[in-house]
Amino acid sequence: MLFKQQALLRQKLFVLGSLAIGSLLYLVARVGSLDRLQPLCPIDGRFGPRSQDEMQLRALQFKRGLLHEFRKGNATKEQIRLHNLVQQLPKAIIIGVRKGGTRALLEMLNLHPAVVKASQEIHFFDNDENYAKGIEWYRKKMPFSYPHQITIEKSPAYFITEEVPERIYKMNSSIKLLIIVREPTTRAISDYTQVLEGKERKNKTYYKFEKLAIDPNTCEVNTKYKAVRTSIYTKHLERWLKYFPVEQFHIVDGDRLITEPLPELQLVEKFLNLPPRISQYNLYFNATRGFYCLRFNIVFNKCLAGSKGRIHPEVDTSVITKLRKFFHPFNQKFYQITGRTFNWP
């Protein structure tokens, strides 16, 4: 009899213990959920003083938590409505340039709690077939966001495609446009390197850079080569200036974004009229990769894809000299138009 009573008591204690542990786990999960659901920009003093770092961290935790679920398609229409989420047309677009650092810029801007990025290049304005699907198709390609956030997409082909400026102007004549540039010769070689790698993966042969960049008949720079044409920044920008004033453009130094990203990101925050939120805490140098990686919070870090930072092939110095001499007058005009000077040779 005593044995049965002890066994019954142990069973009751086990059940009570299980209930206590279950309740504790529920409370922990609930607190974490509430933490993610807090306002994106908490009002100072509402819950007592907080350090700016803590506020930034909480905002970032919120953004990575709830919005990530919506991006994965795990939300119902009712959840979307309750949380006041929308798919907004972009208020800023990174329009170029190819191999200038567009992906790095987009990912770094996504550190800001008021920025939501389109994960994939949409190619709406530069692709006739996509453009024919209409502006609603484009909007539905955008991520869910809160009304006070800004959506940003990037498609570097926009910068060099003739029809794009007019098409974007028709959508939003006051949109902010970001252009990230690198030293033109380096950018052209980087462009070539990406194409070369693609050919090698398919076991295809490809011309050397020198043969493509220099016209064999004239021994001058081959302006028909796309990698060269793309690096003539001023020619493309002049086409955009027929539709947008220069004040709607911000030029980002792609070379500096690699070595010293924070000052460049702070300039973009100012251009987009965003409160300063990206700090040195969010950026750390990865010595193995040779690039800065991103720190969203204490548990979530991210580095750019391994395809970034490809090693360039050796190029004949005389060809590099010829290219730099060719680009020089275009660079000077680009400085004059944009009001930003770079230390390009």
mmCIF file of C-alpha atoms in Angstrom:
data_model
loop_
_atom_site.group_PDB
_atom_site.id
_atom_site.type_symbol
_atom_site.label_atom_id
_atom_site.label_comp_id
_atom_site.label_asym_id
_atom_site.label_seq_id
_atom_site.Cartn_x
_atom_site.Cartn_y
_atom_site.Cartn_z
ATOM 1 C CA MET A 1 0.000 0.000 0.000
ATOM 2 C CA LEU A 2 2.784 2.396 0.942
ATOM 3 C CA PHE A 3 4.627 1.483 -2.240
ATOM 4 C CA LYS A 4 1.567 2.337 -4.369
ATOM 5 C CA GLN A 5 1.164 5.717 -2.607
ATOM 6 C CA GLN A 6 4.822 6.575 -3.237
ATOM 7 C CA ALA A 7 4.505 5.584 -6.895
ATOM 8 C CA LEU A 8 1.357 7.723 -7.233
ATOM 9 C CA LEU A 9 3.123 10.661 -5.591
ATOM 10 C CA ARG A 10 6.101 10.344 -7.936
ATOM 11 C CA GLN A 11 3.727 10.271 -10.905
ATOM 12 C CA LYS A 12 1.962 13.434 -9.731
ATOM 13 C CA LEU A 13 5.292 15.188 -9.188
ATOM 14 C CA PHE A 14 6.390 14.171 -12.678
ATOM 15 C CA VAL A 15 3.206 15.582 -14.218
ATOM 16 C CA LEU A 16 3.500 18.813 -12.243
ATOM 17 C CA GLY A 17 7.149 19.134 -13.204
ATOM 18 C CA SER A 18 6.324 18.613 -16.870
ATOM 19 C CA LEU A 19 3.594 21.259 -16.688
ATOM 20 C CA ALA A 20 5.994 23.686 -14.992
ATOM 21 C CA ILE A 21 8.675 23.138 -17.639
ATOM 22 C CA GLY A 22 6.095 23.457 -20.411
ATOM 23 C CA SER A 23 4.805 26.724 -18.963
ATOM 24 C CA LEU A 24 8.328 28.064 -18.676
ATOM 25 C CA LEU A 25 9.118 27.195 -22.289
ATOM 26 C CA TYR A 26 5.874 28.853 -23.409
ATOM 27 C CA LEU A 27 6.725 32.030 -21.521
ATOM 28 C CA VAL A 28 10.213 32.112 -23.027
ATOM 29 C CA ALA A 29 8.782 31.669 -26.520
ATOM 30 C CA ARG A 30 6.088 34.261 -25.827
ATOM 31 C CA VAL A 31 8.606 36.827 -24.599
ATOM 32 C CA GLY A 32 10.736 36.214 -27.694
ATOM 33 C CA SER A 33 7.676 36.650 -29.892
ATOM 34 C CA LEU A 34 6.714 39.872 -28.170
ATOM 35 C CA ASP A 35 10.264 41.104 -28.545
ATOM 36 C CA ARG A 36 10.063 40.548 -32.297
ATOM 37 C CA LEU A 37 6.677 42.242 -32.497
ATOM 38 C CA GLN A 38 7.731 45.477 -30.843
ATOM 39 C CA PRO A 39 7.496 48.707 -32.874
ATOM 40 C CA LEU A 40 10.285 49.159 -35.402
ATOM 41 C CA CYS A 41 11.216 52.576 -34.081
ATOM 42 C CA PRO A 42 10.342 52.527 -30.343
ATOM 43 C CA ILE A 43 9.506 55.914 -28.831
ATOM 44 C CA ASP A 44 12.174 57.134 -26.421
ATOM 45 C CA GLY A 45 11.105 56.973 -22.806
ATOM 46 C CA ARG A 46 8.031 54.824 -23.325
ATOM 47 C CA PHE A 47 9.631 51.879 -21.548
ATOM 48 C CA GLY A 48 12.403 53.746 -19.780
ATOM 49 C CA PRO A 49 15.787 54.783 -21.149
ATOM 50 C CA ARG A 50 17.583 52.433 -23.528
ATOM 51 C CA SER A 51 20.957 52.669 -25.146
ATOM 52 C CA GLN A 52 20.996 53.314 -28.868
ATOM 53 C CA ASP A 53 22.806 50.004 -29.428
ATOM 54 C CA GLU A 54 20.028 48.121 -27.637
ATOM 55 C CA MET A 55 17.359 49.937 -29.659
ATOM 56 C CA GLN A 56 19.172 49.109 -32.897
ATOM 57 C CA LEU A 57 19.549 45.494 -31.884
ATOM 58 C CA ARG A 58 15.886 45.143 -30.925
ATOM 59 C CA ALA A 59 14.750 46.751 -34.192
ATOM 60 C CA LEU A 60 16.991 44.437 -36.191
ATOM 61 C CA GLN A 61 15.805 41.376 -34.247
ATOM 62 C CA PHE A 62 12.228 42.374 -34.996
ATOM 63 C CA LYS A 63 12.900 42.832 -38.688
ATOM 64 C CA ARG A 64 14.761 39.540 -39.090
ATOM 65 C CA GLY A 65 12.095 37.665 -37.125
ATOM 66 C CA LEU A 66 8.667 38.569 -38.402
ATOM 67 C CA LEU A 67 9.449 39.764 -41.908
ATOM 68 C CA HIS A 68 11.562 36.663 -42.570
ATOM 69 C CA GLU A 69 8.469 34.521 -42.061
ATOM 70 C CA PHE A 70 6.519 36.574 -44.579
ATOM 71 C CA ARG A 71 9.326 36.356 -47.138
ATOM 72 C CA LYS A 72 9.283 32.571 -46.830
ATOM 73 C CA GLY A 73 5.588 32.617 -47.678
ATOM 74 C CA ASN A 74 4.527 31.388 -44.249
ATOM 75 C CA ALA A 75 1.951 34.121 -43.674
ATOM 76 C CA THR A 76 -1.774 34.077 -44.261
ATOM 77 C CA LYS A 77 -3.655 37.017 -45.752
ATOM 78 C CA GLU A 78 -5.130 37.649 -42.319
ATOM 79 C CA GLN A 79 -1.677 37.848 -40.700
ATOM 80 C CA ILE A 80 -0.526 40.236 -43.410
ATOM 81 C CA ARG A 81 -3.573 42.441 -42.822
ATOM 82 C CA LEU A 82 -3.198 42.388 -39.027
ATOM 83 C CA HIS A 83 0.434 43.378 -39.174
ATOM 84 C CA ASN A 84 -0.251 46.133 -41.718
ATOM 85 C CA LEU A 85 2.241 44.686 -44.184
ATOM 86 C CA VAL A 86 2.286 45.732 -47.820
ATOM 87 C CA GLN A 87 4.243 45.122 -50.996
ATOM 88 C CA GLN A 88 5.502 48.569 -51.960
ATOM 89 C CA LEU A 89 7.045 49.836 -55.133
ATOM 90 C CA PRO A 90 10.678 50.771 -54.481
ATOM 91 C CA LYS A 91 11.435 54.282 -53.319
ATOM 92 C CA ALA A 92 15.072 53.818 -54.286
ATOM 93 C CA ILE A 93 16.759 51.653 -56.915
ATOM 94 C CA ILE A 94 20.393 50.669 -57.286
ATOM 95 C CA ILE A 95 20.597 51.057 -61.053
ATOM 96 C CA GLY A 96 24.239 50.079 -61.530
ATOM 97 C CA VAL A 97 26.910 49.508 -62.354
ATOM 98 C CA ARG A 98 27.623 45.875 -63.090
ATOM 99 C CA LYS A 99 30.646 44.631 -61.108
ATOM 100 C CA GLY A 100 30.682 47.884 -59.185
ATOM 101 C CA GLY A 101 29.483 46.326 -55.919
ATOM 102 C CA THR A 102 25.696 46.443 -56.312
ATOM 103 C CA ARG A 103 25.076 43.259 -54.308
ATOM 104 C CA ALA A 104 27.378 44.347 -51.483
ATOM 105 C CA LEU A 105 25.662 47.737 -51.327
ATOM 106 C CA LEU A 106 22.172 46.212 -51.240
ATOM 107 C CA GLU A 107 23.064 43.719 -48.506
ATOM 108 C CA MET A 108 24.751 46.398 -46.405
ATOM 109 C CA LEU A 109 21.807 48.792 -46.709
ATOM 110 C CA ASN A 110 19.575 45.945 -45.589
ATOM 111 C CA LEU A 111 21.258 46.280 -42.173
ATOM 112 C CA HIS A 112 19.107 49.369 -41.664
ATOM 113 C CA PRO A 113 15.799 48.550 -39.926
ATOM 114 C CA ALA A 114 13.884 50.946 -42.196
ATOM 115 C CA VAL A 115 15.135 49.264 -45.391
ATOM 116 C CA VAL A 116 13.704 46.123 -46.963
ATOM 117 C CA LYS A 117 15.461 44.662 -49.991
ATOM 118 C CA ALA A 118 14.213 42.692 -52.952
ATOM 119 C CA SER A 119 16.323 39.547 -52.768
ATOM 120 C CA GLN A 120 16.491 38.881 -56.502
ATOM 121 C CA GLU A 121 17.200 41.155 -59.448
ATOM 122 C CA ILE A 122 13.775 41.835 -60.939
ATOM 123 C CA HIS A 123 14.882 43.063 -64.392
ATOM 124 C CA PHE A 124 11.545 44.756 -64.897
ATOM 125 C CA PHE A 125 12.578 47.936 -66.662
ATOM 126 C CA ASP A 126 15.319 46.467 -68.880
ATOM 127 C CA ASN A 127 13.398 43.378 -70.013
ATOM 128 C CA ASP A 128 10.637 44.018 -72.553
ATOM 129 C CA GLU A 129 8.794 40.809 -71.693
ATOM 130 C CA ASN A 130 8.753 41.608 -67.971
ATOM 131 C CA TYR A 131 7.867 45.247 -68.565
ATOM 132 C CA ALA A 132 4.870 44.202 -70.652
ATOM 133 C CA LYS A 133 3.462 42.390 -67.579
ATOM 134 C CA GLY A 134 2.768 45.759 -65.991
ATOM 135 C CA ILE A 135 3.523 47.670 -62.821
ATOM 136 C CA GLU A 136 1.349 45.422 -60.616
ATOM 137 C CA TRP A 137 3.455 42.415 -61.612
ATOM 138 C CA TYR A 138 6.527 44.401 -60.577
ATOM 139 C CA ARG A 139 4.992 45.423 -57.260
ATOM 140 C CA LYS A 140 4.113 41.825 -56.421
ATOM 141 C CA LYS A 141 7.764 40.912 -56.877
ATOM 142 C CA MET A 142 8.613 43.173 -53.939
ATOM 143 C CA PRO A 143 9.008 41.879 -50.366
ATOM 144 C CA PHE A 144 6.463 42.567 -47.633
ATOM 145 C CA SER A 145 7.272 45.641 -45.578
ATOM 146 C CA TYR A 146 5.746 48.196 -43.236
ATOM 147 C CA PRO A 147 4.423 51.441 -44.737
ATOM 148 C CA HIS A 148 7.158 53.531 -43.103
ATOM 149 C CA GLN A 149 9.931 51.310 -44.498
ATOM 150 C CA ILE A 150 11.459 51.770 -47.929
ATOM 151 C CA THR A 151 11.886 48.982 -50.430
ATOM 152 C CA ILE A 152 15.066 48.907 -52.502
ATOM 153 C CA GLU A 153 15.836 46.724 -55.499
ATOM 154 C CA LYS A 154 18.935 46.458 -57.634
ATOM 155 C CA SER A 155 19.351 45.524 -61.274
ATOM 156 C CA PRO A 156 22.688 46.812 -62.620
ATOM 157 C CA ALA A 157 21.609 46.376 -66.247
ATOM 158 C CA TYR A 158 19.275 49.351 -65.722
ATOM 159 C CA PHE A 159 22.155 51.826 -65.934
ATOM 160 C CA ILE A 160 23.198 50.928 -69.482
ATOM 161 C CA THR A 161 19.813 50.054 -71.029
ATOM 162 C CA GLU A 162 18.435 52.903 -73.141
ATOM 163 C CA GLU A 163 14.724 52.451 -72.396
ATOM 164 C CA VAL A 164 15.067 52.259 -68.619
ATOM 165 C CA PRO A 165 15.289 55.953 -67.588
ATOM 166 C CA GLU A 166 11.993 56.844 -69.255
ATOM 167 C CA ARG A 167 10.279 53.726 -67.882
ATOM 168 C CA ILE A 168 11.357 54.433 -64.300
ATOM 169 C CA TYR A 169 10.399 58.095 -64.700
ATOM 170 C CA LYS A 170 6.871 57.062 -65.703
ATOM 171 C CA MET A 171 6.623 54.958 -62.543
ATOM 172 C CA ASN A 172 8.006 57.555 -60.134
ATOM 173 C CA SER A 173 9.601 60.798 -61.260
ATOM 174 C CA SER A 174 10.900 61.541 -57.736
ATOM 175 C CA ILE A 175 12.540 58.173 -57.065
ATOM 176 C CA LYS A 176 16.063 58.129 -55.608
ATOM 177 C CA LEU A 177 18.708 56.469 -57.756
ATOM 178 C CA LEU A 178 21.926 54.881 -56.511
ATOM 179 C CA ILE A 179 24.943 54.280 -58.738
ATOM 180 C CA ILE A 180 27.969 52.446 -57.380
ATOM 181 C CA VAL A 181 31.144 52.761 -59.417
ATOM 182 C CA ARG A 182 34.686 51.435 -59.335
ATOM 183 C CA GLU A 183 37.823 52.521 -61.148
ATOM 184 C CA PRO A 184 36.733 51.927 -64.787
ATOM 185 C CA THR A 185 39.623 49.712 -65.917
ATOM 186 C CA THR A 186 39.397 47.537 -62.806
ATOM 187 C CA ARG A 187 35.631 47.258 -63.293
ATOM 188 C CA ALA A 188 36.075 46.187 -66.930
ATOM 189 C CA ILE A 189 38.571 43.480 -65.943
ATOM 190 C CA SER A 190 36.219 42.299 -63.188
ATOM 191 C CA ASP A 191 33.410 42.123 -65.746
ATOM 192 C CA TYR A 192 35.605 40.028 -68.021
ATOM 193 C CA THR A 193 36.645 37.763 -65.127
ATOM 194 C CA GLN A 194 33.028 36.899 -64.304
ATOM 195 C CA VAL A 195 32.277 35.975 -67.910
ATOM 196 C CA LEU A 196 35.527 33.987 -68.135
ATOM 197 C CA GLU A 197 34.626 31.971 -65.040
ATOM 198 C CA GLY A 198 31.243 31.134 -66.544
ATOM 199 C CA LYS A 199 32.898 29.909 -69.738
ATOM 200 C CA GLU A 200 35.406 27.790 -67.804
ATOM 201 C CA ARG A 201 32.623 26.146 -65.783
ATOM 202 C CA LYS A 202 31.151 24.981 -69.100
ATOM 203 C CA ASN A 203 34.596 23.879 -70.366
ATOM 204 C CA LYS A 204 34.483 26.547 -73.067
ATOM 205 C CA THR A 205 37.439 28.578 -74.281
ATOM 206 C CA TYR A 206 37.385 32.370 -74.224
ATOM 207 C CA TYR A 207 39.466 35.198 -75.615
ATOM 208 C CA LYS A 208 42.052 36.913 -73.466
ATOM 209 C CA PHE A 209 41.009 40.284 -72.088
ATOM 210 C CA GLU A 210 43.613 42.109 -74.183
ATOM 211 C CA LYS A 211 42.163 40.751 -77.414
ATOM 212 C CA LEU A 212 38.657 41.914 -76.490
ATOM 213 C CA ALA A 213 39.561 45.318 -75.065
ATOM 214 C CA ILE A 214 41.852 46.378 -77.926
ATOM 215 C CA ASP A 215 40.743 46.527 -81.559
ATOM 216 C CA PRO A 216 43.320 44.481 -83.504
ATOM 217 C CA ASN A 217 42.805 46.572 -86.647
ATOM 218 C CA THR A 218 43.402 49.995 -85.100
ATOM 219 C CA CYS A 219 45.300 48.993 -81.917
ATOM 220 C CA GLU A 220 42.999 51.393 -80.067
ATOM 221 C CA VAL A 221 40.486 50.707 -77.310
ATOM 222 C CA ASN A 222 37.585 48.639 -78.597
ATOM 223 C CA THR A 223 34.488 50.641 -77.669
ATOM 224 C CA LYS A 224 32.268 47.888 -79.090
ATOM 225 C CA TYR A 225 33.315 45.606 -76.234
ATOM 226 C CA LYS A 226 30.518 45.752 -73.650
ATOM 227 C CA ALA A 227 32.856 45.693 -70.641
ATOM 228 C CA VAL A 228 34.549 48.831 -71.976
ATOM 229 C CA ARG A 229 31.286 50.596 -72.852
ATOM 230 C CA THR A 230 29.837 49.982 -69.400
ATOM 231 C CA SER A 231 32.825 51.724 -67.805
ATOM 232 C CA ILE A 232 32.180 54.952 -69.743
ATOM 233 C CA TYR A 233 29.973 56.123 -66.881
ATOM 234 C CA THR A 234 29.343 59.645 -68.088
ATOM 235 C CA LYS A 235 27.820 58.490 -71.392
ATOM 236 C CA HIS A 236 25.165 56.477 -69.597
ATOM 237 C CA LEU A 237 24.556 59.082 -66.902
ATOM 238 C CA GLU A 238 23.888 61.777 -69.507
ATOM 239 C CA ARG A 239 20.992 59.691 -70.815
ATOM 240 C CA TRP A 240 19.516 59.466 -67.297
ATOM 241 C CA LEU A 241 19.881 63.212 -66.797
ATOM 242 C CA LYS A 242 17.365 63.791 -69.579
ATOM 243 C CA TYR A 243 14.714 62.549 -67.155
ATOM 244 C CA PHE A 244 16.046 63.067 -63.623
ATOM 245 C CA PRO A 245 17.907 65.981 -62.006
ATOM 246 C CA VAL A 246 21.369 65.223 -60.695
ATOM 247 C CA GLU A 247 20.093 65.714 -57.124
ATOM 248 C CA GLN A 248 18.148 62.447 -57.408
ATOM 249 C CA PHE A 249 21.343 60.465 -57.921
ATOM 250 C CA HIS A 250 23.838 59.393 -55.318
ATOM 251 C CA ILE A 251 27.212 58.042 -56.388
ATOM 252 C CA VAL A 252 28.736 55.368 -54.168
ATOM 253 C CA ASP A 253 32.474 54.668 -54.217
ATOM 254 C CA GLY A 254 32.610 50.915 -54.802
ATOM 255 C CA ASP A 255 36.343 50.707 -54.119
ATOM 256 C CA ARG A 256 35.920 52.425 -50.756
ATOM 257 C CA LEU A 257 32.908 50.255 -49.901
ATOM 258 C CA ILE A 258 35.296 47.287 -49.937
ATOM 259 C CA THR A 259 37.978 48.798 -47.720
ATOM 260 C CA GLU A 260 36.011 51.250 -45.547
ATOM 261 C CA PRO A 261 32.268 50.607 -45.897
ATOM 262 C CA LEU A 262 30.787 52.559 -42.978
ATOM 263 C CA PRO A 263 31.421 56.129 -44.274
ATOM 264 C CA GLU A 264 29.918 55.199 -47.642
ATOM 265 C CA LEU A 265 26.845 53.685 -45.981
ATOM 266 C CA GLN A 266 26.397 56.756 -43.796
ATOM 267 C CA LEU A 267 26.352 58.941 -46.923
ATOM 268 C CA VAL A 268 23.637 56.729 -48.406
ATOM 269 C CA GLU A 269 21.596 56.905 -45.184
ATOM 270 C CA LYS A 270 21.718 60.690 -45.450
ATOM 271 C CA PHE A 271 20.768 60.659 -49.138
ATOM 272 C CA LEU A 272 17.761 58.425 -48.428
ATOM 273 C CA ASN A 273 16.713 60.613 -45.466
ATOM 274 C CA LEU A 274 17.078 57.685 -43.101
ATOM 275 C CA PRO A 275 17.990 58.076 -39.425
ATOM 276 C CA PRO A 276 21.556 56.854 -38.833
ATOM 277 C CA ARG A 277 21.307 53.251 -37.692
ATOM 278 C CA ILE A 278 24.151 51.340 -39.360
ATOM 279 C CA SER A 279 27.197 51.358 -37.098
ATOM 280 C CA GLN A 280 30.609 49.747 -36.904
ATOM 281 C CA TYR A 281 28.971 47.036 -34.796
ATOM 282 C CA ASN A 282 27.186 45.833 -37.937
ATOM 283 C CA LEU A 283 30.406 45.445 -39.952
ATOM 284 C CA TYR A 284 33.379 43.236 -39.191
ATOM 285 C CA PHE A 285 36.373 42.344 -41.313
ATOM 286 C CA ASN A 286 36.756 38.696 -42.247
ATOM 287 C CA ALA A 287 40.477 38.145 -42.739
ATOM 288 C CA THR A 288 39.905 34.788 -44.453
ATOM 289 C CA ARG A 289 37.593 36.270 -47.065
ATOM 290 C CA GLY A 290 39.341 39.626 -47.249
ATOM 291 C CA PHE A 291 35.988 41.415 -47.083
ATOM 292 C CA TYR A 292 33.751 43.007 -44.517
ATOM 293 C CA CYS A 293 30.899 40.796 -43.362
ATOM 294 C CA LEU A 294 27.579 41.845 -41.856
ATOM 295 C CA ARG A 295 26.422 41.477 -38.260
ATOM 296 C CA PHE A 296 22.657 41.800 -37.913
ATOM 297 C CA ASN A 297 22.529 40.814 -34.252
ATOM 298 C CA ILE A 298 24.346 38.698 -31.678
ATOM 299 C CA VAL A 299 23.427 35.441 -33.426
ATOM 300 C CA PHE A 300 22.997 36.290 -37.109
ATOM 301 C CA ASN A 301 26.011 37.177 -39.269
ATOM 302 C CA LYS A 302 26.336 37.081 -43.035
ATOM 303 C CA CYS A 303 29.165 37.236 -45.562
ATOM 304 C CA LEU A 304 28.775 37.816 -49.282
ATOM 305 C CA ALA A 305 28.822 34.840 -51.624
ATOM 306 C CA GLY A 306 32.134 33.170 -52.333
ATOM 307 C CA SER A 307 31.907 34.292 -55.969
ATOM 308 C CA LYS A 308 32.577 37.862 -54.834
ATOM 309 C CA GLY A 309 36.178 39.007 -54.979
ATOM 310 C CA ARG A 310 37.327 36.767 -57.813
ATOM 311 C CA ILE A 311 41.046 36.890 -58.544
ATOM 312 C CA HIS A 312 41.602 38.827 -61.760
ATOM 313 C CA PRO A 313 43.842 37.441 -64.481
ATOM 314 C CA GLU A 314 47.092 39.249 -65.202
ATOM 315 C CA VAL A 315 46.614 41.863 -67.920
ATOM 316 C CA ASP A 316 49.345 43.402 -70.051
ATOM 317 C CA THR A 317 50.394 46.672 -68.397
ATOM 318 C CA SER A 318 50.447 48.487 -71.734
ATOM 319 C CA VAL A 319 46.755 47.596 -72.216
ATOM 320 C CA ILE A 320 45.921 48.828 -68.715
ATOM 321 C CA THR A 321 47.751 52.089 -69.439
ATOM 322 C CA LYS A 322 45.910 52.524 -72.735
ATOM 323 C CA LEU A 323 42.538 51.891 -71.099
ATOM 324 C CA ARG A 324 43.212 54.348 -68.286
ATOM 325 C CA LYS A 325 44.256 57.006 -70.762
ATOM 326 C CA PHE A 326 41.087 56.331 -72.758
ATOM 327 C CA PHE A 327 38.798 56.585 -69.714
ATOM 328 C CA HIS A 328 40.492 59.684 -68.270
ATOM 329 C CA PRO A 329 38.478 62.413 -70.096
ATOM 330 C CA PHE A 330 35.211 60.568 -69.446
ATOM 331 C CA ASN A 331 36.137 60.301 -65.767
ATOM 332 C CA GLN A 332 36.811 64.028 -65.541
ATOM 333 C CA LYS A 333 33.400 64.791 -66.999
ATOM 334 C CA PHE A 334 31.798 62.314 -64.596
ATOM 335 C CA TYR A 335 33.424 64.120 -61.652
ATOM 336 C CA GLN A 336 32.160 67.433 -62.969
ATOM 337 C CA ILE A 337 28.559 66.246 -63.420
ATOM 338 C CA THR A 338 28.224 64.379 -60.126
ATOM 339 C CA GLY A 339 30.306 66.678 -57.936
ATOM 340 C CA ARG A 340 32.232 63.690 -56.612
ATOM 341 C CA THR A 341 35.908 63.163 -57.387
ATOM 342 C CA PHE A 342 37.658 59.801 -57.227
ATOM 343 C CA ASN A 343 41.375 59.046 -57.172
ATOM 344 C CA TRP A 344 41.289 57.155 -60.426
ATOM 345 C CA PRO A 345 44.467 57.183 -62.562
#
